[in-house]
PDB file of C-alpha atoms in Angstrom:
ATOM      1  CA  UNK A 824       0.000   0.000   0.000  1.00  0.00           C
ATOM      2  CA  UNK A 825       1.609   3.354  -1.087  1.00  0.00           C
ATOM      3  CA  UNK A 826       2.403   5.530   1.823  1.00  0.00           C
ATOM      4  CA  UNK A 827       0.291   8.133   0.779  1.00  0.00           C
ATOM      5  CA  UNK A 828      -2.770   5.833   1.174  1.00  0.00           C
ATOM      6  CA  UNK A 829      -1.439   4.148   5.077  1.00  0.00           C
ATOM      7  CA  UNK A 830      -3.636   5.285   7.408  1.00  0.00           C
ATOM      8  CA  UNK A 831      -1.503   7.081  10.298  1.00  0.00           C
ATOM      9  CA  UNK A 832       0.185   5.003  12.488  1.00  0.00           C
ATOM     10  CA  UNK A 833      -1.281   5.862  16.840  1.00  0.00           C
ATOM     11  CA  UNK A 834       0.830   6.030  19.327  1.00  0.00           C
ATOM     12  CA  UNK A 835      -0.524   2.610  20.744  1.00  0.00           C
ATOM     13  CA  UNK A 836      -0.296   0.984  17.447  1.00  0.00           C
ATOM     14  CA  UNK A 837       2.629  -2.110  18.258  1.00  0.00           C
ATOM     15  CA  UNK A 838       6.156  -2.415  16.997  1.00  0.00           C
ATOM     16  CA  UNK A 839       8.506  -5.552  16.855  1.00  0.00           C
ATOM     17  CA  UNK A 840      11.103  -3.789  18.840  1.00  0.00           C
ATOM     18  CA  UNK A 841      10.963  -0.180  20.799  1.00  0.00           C
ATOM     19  CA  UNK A 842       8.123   2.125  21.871  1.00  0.00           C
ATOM     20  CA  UNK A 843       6.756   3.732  18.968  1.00  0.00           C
ATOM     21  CA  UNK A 844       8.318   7.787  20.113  1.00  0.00           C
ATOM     22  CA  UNK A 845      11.932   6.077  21.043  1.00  0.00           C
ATOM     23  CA  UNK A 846      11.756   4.176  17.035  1.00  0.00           C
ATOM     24  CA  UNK A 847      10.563   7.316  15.839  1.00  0.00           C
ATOM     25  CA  UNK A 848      12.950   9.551  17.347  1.00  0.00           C
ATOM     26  CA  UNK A 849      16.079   7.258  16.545  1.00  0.00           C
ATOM     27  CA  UNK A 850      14.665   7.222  12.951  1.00  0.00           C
ATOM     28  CA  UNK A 851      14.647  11.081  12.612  1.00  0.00           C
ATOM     29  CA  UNK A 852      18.272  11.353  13.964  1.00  0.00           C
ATOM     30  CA  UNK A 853      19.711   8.602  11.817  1.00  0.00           C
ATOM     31  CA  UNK A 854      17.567  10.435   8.904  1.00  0.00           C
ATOM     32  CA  UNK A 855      19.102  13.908   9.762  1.00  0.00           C
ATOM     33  CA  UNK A 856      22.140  13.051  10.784  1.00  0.00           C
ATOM     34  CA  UNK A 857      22.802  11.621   7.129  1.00  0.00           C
ATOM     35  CA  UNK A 858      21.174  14.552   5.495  1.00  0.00           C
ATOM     36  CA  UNK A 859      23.115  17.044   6.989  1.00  0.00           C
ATOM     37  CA  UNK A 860      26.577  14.925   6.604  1.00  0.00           C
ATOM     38  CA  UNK A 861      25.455  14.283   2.714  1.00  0.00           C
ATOM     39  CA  UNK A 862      25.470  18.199   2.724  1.00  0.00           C
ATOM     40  CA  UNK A 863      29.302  18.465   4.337  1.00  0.00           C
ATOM     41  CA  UNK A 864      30.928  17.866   1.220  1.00  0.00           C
ATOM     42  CA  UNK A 865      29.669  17.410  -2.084  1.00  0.00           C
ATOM     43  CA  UNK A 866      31.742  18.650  -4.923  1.00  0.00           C
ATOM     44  CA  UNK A 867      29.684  20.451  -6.585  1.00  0.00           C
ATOM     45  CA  UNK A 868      27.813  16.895  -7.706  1.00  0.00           C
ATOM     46  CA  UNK A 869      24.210  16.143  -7.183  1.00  0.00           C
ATOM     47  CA  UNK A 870      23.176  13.024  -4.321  1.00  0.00           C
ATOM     48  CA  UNK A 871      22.734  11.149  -7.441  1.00  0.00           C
ATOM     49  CA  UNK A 872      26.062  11.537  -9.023  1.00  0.00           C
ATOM     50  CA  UNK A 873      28.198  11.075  -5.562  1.00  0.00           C
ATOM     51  CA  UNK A 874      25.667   7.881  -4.723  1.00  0.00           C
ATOM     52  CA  UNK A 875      26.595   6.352  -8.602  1.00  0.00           C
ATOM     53  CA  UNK A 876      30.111   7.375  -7.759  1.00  0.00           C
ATOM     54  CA  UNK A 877      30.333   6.076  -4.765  1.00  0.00           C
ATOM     55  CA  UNK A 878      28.860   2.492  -6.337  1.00  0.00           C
ATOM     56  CA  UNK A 879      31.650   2.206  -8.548  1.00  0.00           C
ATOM     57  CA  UNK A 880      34.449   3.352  -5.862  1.00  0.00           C
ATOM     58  CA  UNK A 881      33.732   0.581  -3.508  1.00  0.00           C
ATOM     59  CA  UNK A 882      32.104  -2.286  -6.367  1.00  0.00           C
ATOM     60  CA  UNK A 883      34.314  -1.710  -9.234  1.00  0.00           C
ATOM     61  CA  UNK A 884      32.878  -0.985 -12.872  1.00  0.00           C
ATOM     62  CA  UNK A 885      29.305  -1.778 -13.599  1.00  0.00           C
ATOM     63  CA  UNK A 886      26.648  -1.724 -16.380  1.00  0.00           C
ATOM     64  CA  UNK A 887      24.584   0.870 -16.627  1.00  0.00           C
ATOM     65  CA  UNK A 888      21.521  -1.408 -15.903  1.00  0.00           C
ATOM     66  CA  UNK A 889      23.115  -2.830 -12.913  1.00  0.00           C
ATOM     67  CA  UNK A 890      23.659   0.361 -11.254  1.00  0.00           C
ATOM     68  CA  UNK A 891      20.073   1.529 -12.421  1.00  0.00           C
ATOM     69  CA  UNK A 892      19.078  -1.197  -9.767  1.00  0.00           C
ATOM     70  CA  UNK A 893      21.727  -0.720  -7.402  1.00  0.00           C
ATOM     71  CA  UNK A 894      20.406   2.830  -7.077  1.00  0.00           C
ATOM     72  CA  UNK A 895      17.068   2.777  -8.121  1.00  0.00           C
ATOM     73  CA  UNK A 896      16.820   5.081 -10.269  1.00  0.00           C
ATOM     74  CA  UNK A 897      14.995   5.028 -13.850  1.00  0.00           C
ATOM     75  CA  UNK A 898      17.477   3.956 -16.613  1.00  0.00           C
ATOM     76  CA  UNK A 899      17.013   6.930 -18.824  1.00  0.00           C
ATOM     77  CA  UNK A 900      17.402   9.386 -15.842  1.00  0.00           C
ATOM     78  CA  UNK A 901      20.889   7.440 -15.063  1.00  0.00           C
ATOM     79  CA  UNK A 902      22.239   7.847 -18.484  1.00  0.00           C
ATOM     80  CA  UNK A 903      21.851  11.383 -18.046  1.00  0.00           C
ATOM     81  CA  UNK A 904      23.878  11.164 -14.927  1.00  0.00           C
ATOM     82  CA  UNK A 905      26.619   9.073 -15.890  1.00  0.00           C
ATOM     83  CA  UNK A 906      26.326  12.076 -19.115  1.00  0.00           C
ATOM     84  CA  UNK A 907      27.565  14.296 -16.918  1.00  0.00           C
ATOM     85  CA  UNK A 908      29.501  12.608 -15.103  1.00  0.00           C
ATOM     86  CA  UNK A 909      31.284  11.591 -18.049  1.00  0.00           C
ATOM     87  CA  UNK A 910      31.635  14.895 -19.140  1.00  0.00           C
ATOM     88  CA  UNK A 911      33.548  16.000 -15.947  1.00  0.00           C
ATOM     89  CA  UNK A 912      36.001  13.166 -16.522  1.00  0.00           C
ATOM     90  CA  UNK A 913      34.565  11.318 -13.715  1.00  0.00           C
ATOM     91  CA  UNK A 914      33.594   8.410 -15.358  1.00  0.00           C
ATOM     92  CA  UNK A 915      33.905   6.572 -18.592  1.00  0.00           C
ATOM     93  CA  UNK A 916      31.398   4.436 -20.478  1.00  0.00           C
ATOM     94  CA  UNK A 917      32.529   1.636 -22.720  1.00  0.00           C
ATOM     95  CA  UNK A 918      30.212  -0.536 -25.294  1.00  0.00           C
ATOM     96  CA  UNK A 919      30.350  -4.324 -24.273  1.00  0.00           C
ATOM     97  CA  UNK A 920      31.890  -6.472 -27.025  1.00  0.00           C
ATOM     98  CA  UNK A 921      28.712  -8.602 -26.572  1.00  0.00           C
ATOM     99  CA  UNK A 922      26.307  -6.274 -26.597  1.00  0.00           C
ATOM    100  CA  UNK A 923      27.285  -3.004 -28.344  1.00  0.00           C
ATOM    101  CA  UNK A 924      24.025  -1.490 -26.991  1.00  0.00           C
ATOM    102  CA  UNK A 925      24.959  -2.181 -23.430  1.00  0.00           C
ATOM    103  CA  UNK A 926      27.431   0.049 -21.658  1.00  0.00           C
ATOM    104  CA  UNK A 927      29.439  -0.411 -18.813  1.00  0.00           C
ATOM    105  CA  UNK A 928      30.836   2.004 -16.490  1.00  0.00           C
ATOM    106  CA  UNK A 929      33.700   2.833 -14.491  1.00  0.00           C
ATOM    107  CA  UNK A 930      35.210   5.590 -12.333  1.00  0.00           C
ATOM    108  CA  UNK A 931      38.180   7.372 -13.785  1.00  0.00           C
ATOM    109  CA  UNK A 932      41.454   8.413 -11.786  1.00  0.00           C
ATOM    110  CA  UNK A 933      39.887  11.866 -11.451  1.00  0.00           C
ATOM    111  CA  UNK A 934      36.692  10.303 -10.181  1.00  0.00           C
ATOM    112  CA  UNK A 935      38.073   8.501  -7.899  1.00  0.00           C
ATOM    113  CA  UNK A 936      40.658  11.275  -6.311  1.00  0.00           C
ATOM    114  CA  UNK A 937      37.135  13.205  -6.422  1.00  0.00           C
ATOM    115  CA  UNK A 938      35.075  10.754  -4.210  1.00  0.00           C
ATOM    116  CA  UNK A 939      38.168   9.548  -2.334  1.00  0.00           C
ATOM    117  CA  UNK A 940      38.444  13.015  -1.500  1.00  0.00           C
ATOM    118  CA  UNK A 941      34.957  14.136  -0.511  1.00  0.00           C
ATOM    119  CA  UNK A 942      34.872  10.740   1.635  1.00  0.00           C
ATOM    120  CA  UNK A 943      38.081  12.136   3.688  1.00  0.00           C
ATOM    121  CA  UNK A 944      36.261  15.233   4.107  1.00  0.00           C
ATOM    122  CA  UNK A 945      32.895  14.072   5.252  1.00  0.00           C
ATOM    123  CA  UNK A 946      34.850  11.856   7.865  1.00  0.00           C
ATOM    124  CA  UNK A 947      36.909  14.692   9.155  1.00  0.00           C
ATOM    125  CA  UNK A 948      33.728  17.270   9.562  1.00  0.00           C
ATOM    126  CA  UNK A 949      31.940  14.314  11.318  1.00  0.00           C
ATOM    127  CA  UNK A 950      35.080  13.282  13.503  1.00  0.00           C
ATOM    128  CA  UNK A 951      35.051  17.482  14.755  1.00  0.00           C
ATOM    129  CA  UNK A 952      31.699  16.763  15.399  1.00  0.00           C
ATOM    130  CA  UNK A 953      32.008  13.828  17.739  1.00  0.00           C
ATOM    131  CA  UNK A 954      35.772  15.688  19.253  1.00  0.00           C
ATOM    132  CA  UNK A 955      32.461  18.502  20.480  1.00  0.00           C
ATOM    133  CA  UNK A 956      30.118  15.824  21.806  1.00  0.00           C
ATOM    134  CA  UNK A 957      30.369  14.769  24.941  1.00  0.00           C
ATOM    135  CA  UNK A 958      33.141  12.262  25.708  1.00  0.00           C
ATOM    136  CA  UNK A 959      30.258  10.059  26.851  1.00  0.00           C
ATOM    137  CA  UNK A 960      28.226  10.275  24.316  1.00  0.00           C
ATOM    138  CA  UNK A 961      30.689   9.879  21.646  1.00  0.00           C
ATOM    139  CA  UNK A 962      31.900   6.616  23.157  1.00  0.00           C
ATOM    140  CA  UNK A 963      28.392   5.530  23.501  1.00  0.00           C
ATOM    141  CA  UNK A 964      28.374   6.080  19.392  1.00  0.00           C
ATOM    142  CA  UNK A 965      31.294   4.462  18.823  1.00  0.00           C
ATOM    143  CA  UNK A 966      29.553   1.418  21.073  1.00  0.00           C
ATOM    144  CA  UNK A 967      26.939   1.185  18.996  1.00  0.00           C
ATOM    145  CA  UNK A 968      28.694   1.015  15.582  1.00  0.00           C
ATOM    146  CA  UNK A 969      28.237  -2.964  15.601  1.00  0.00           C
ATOM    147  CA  UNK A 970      24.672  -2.449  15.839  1.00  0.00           C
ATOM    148  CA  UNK A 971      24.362   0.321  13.346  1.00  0.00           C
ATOM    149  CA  UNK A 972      26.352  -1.691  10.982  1.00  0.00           C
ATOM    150  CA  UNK A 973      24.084  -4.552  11.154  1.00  0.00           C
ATOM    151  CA  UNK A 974      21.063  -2.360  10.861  1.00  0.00           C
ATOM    152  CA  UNK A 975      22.889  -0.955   7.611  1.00  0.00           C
ATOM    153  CA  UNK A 976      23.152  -4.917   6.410  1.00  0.00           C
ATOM    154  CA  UNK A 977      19.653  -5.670   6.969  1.00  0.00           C
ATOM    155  CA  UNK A 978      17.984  -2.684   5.308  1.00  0.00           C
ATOM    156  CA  UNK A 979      20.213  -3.345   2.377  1.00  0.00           C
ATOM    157  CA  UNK A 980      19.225  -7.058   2.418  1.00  0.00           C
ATOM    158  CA  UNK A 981      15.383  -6.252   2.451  1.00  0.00           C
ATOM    159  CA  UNK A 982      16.241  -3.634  -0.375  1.00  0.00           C
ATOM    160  CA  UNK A 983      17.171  -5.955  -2.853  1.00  0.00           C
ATOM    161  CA  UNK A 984      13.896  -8.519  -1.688  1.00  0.00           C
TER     162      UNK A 984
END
């Protein structure tokens, strides 16, 4: 059922795990927390573009196809990304010998100082973060990194489902 058509969750309504305000309010500072870090650096590149190269950093080339479902995102509106991505010397398509139709792409030395280099940043802003928080709560973070990890593994897992 779309989201749009749910009818609104009440406060007594059950969950698997957690009261429904302590779910809720870890949900809105994991959410927040990533939107303001995805703002930290960015290169002058859309969410899209870093996401795609980001993809091809850590997995290595990839057709275009593959990292339309990777991502999610409608072929024809990837093209136009990896476009201009290619056009900044970010990344390169190639034609598969098997399938001239079918592309593949891959991140260029340029993309990947790029990426490599936004990636250093983001960590650094959110390491002078955590050197402000608390000592205790900033070891309580670093506590729960395990468990944030394996959160990370199981919404990935029920993505691709």
């Amino acid at each position: 059922m779309p989201a749009a058509t749910r009818p609104a969750p009440s406060s007594a309504d059950a969950l698997p795990v957690g009261d429904p305000e302590t779910v809720g309010r870890l949900q809105f500072a994991l959410a927040r927390s990533s939107r303001l870090l995805r703002e930290t650096a960015t290169g002058g590149l859309t969410p899209t573009q870093l996401a795609v190269l980001g993809v091809l950093l850590r997995e290595g080339p990839r057709q275009l196809t593959e990292l339309a479902a990777v991502e999610r995102i409608n072929p024809t509106l990837l093209s136009r990304v990896v476009g201009r991505l290619e056009d900044d010397g970010l990344v390169r398509r190639s034609a598969q010998e098997q399938d001239r139709r079918s592309y593949q792409v891959s991140i260029t030395d340029a993309g990947r100082a790029l990426a490599e280099g936004l990636r250093h940043e983001r960590c650094l802003a959110l390491a002078e973060r955590l050197a402000r928080l608390d000592p205790a709560h900033a070891e309580t973070l670093f506590s729960a990194l395990p468990a944030l990890e394996a959160l990370a593994d199981q919404l990935a897992t029920d993505r691709k489902d």
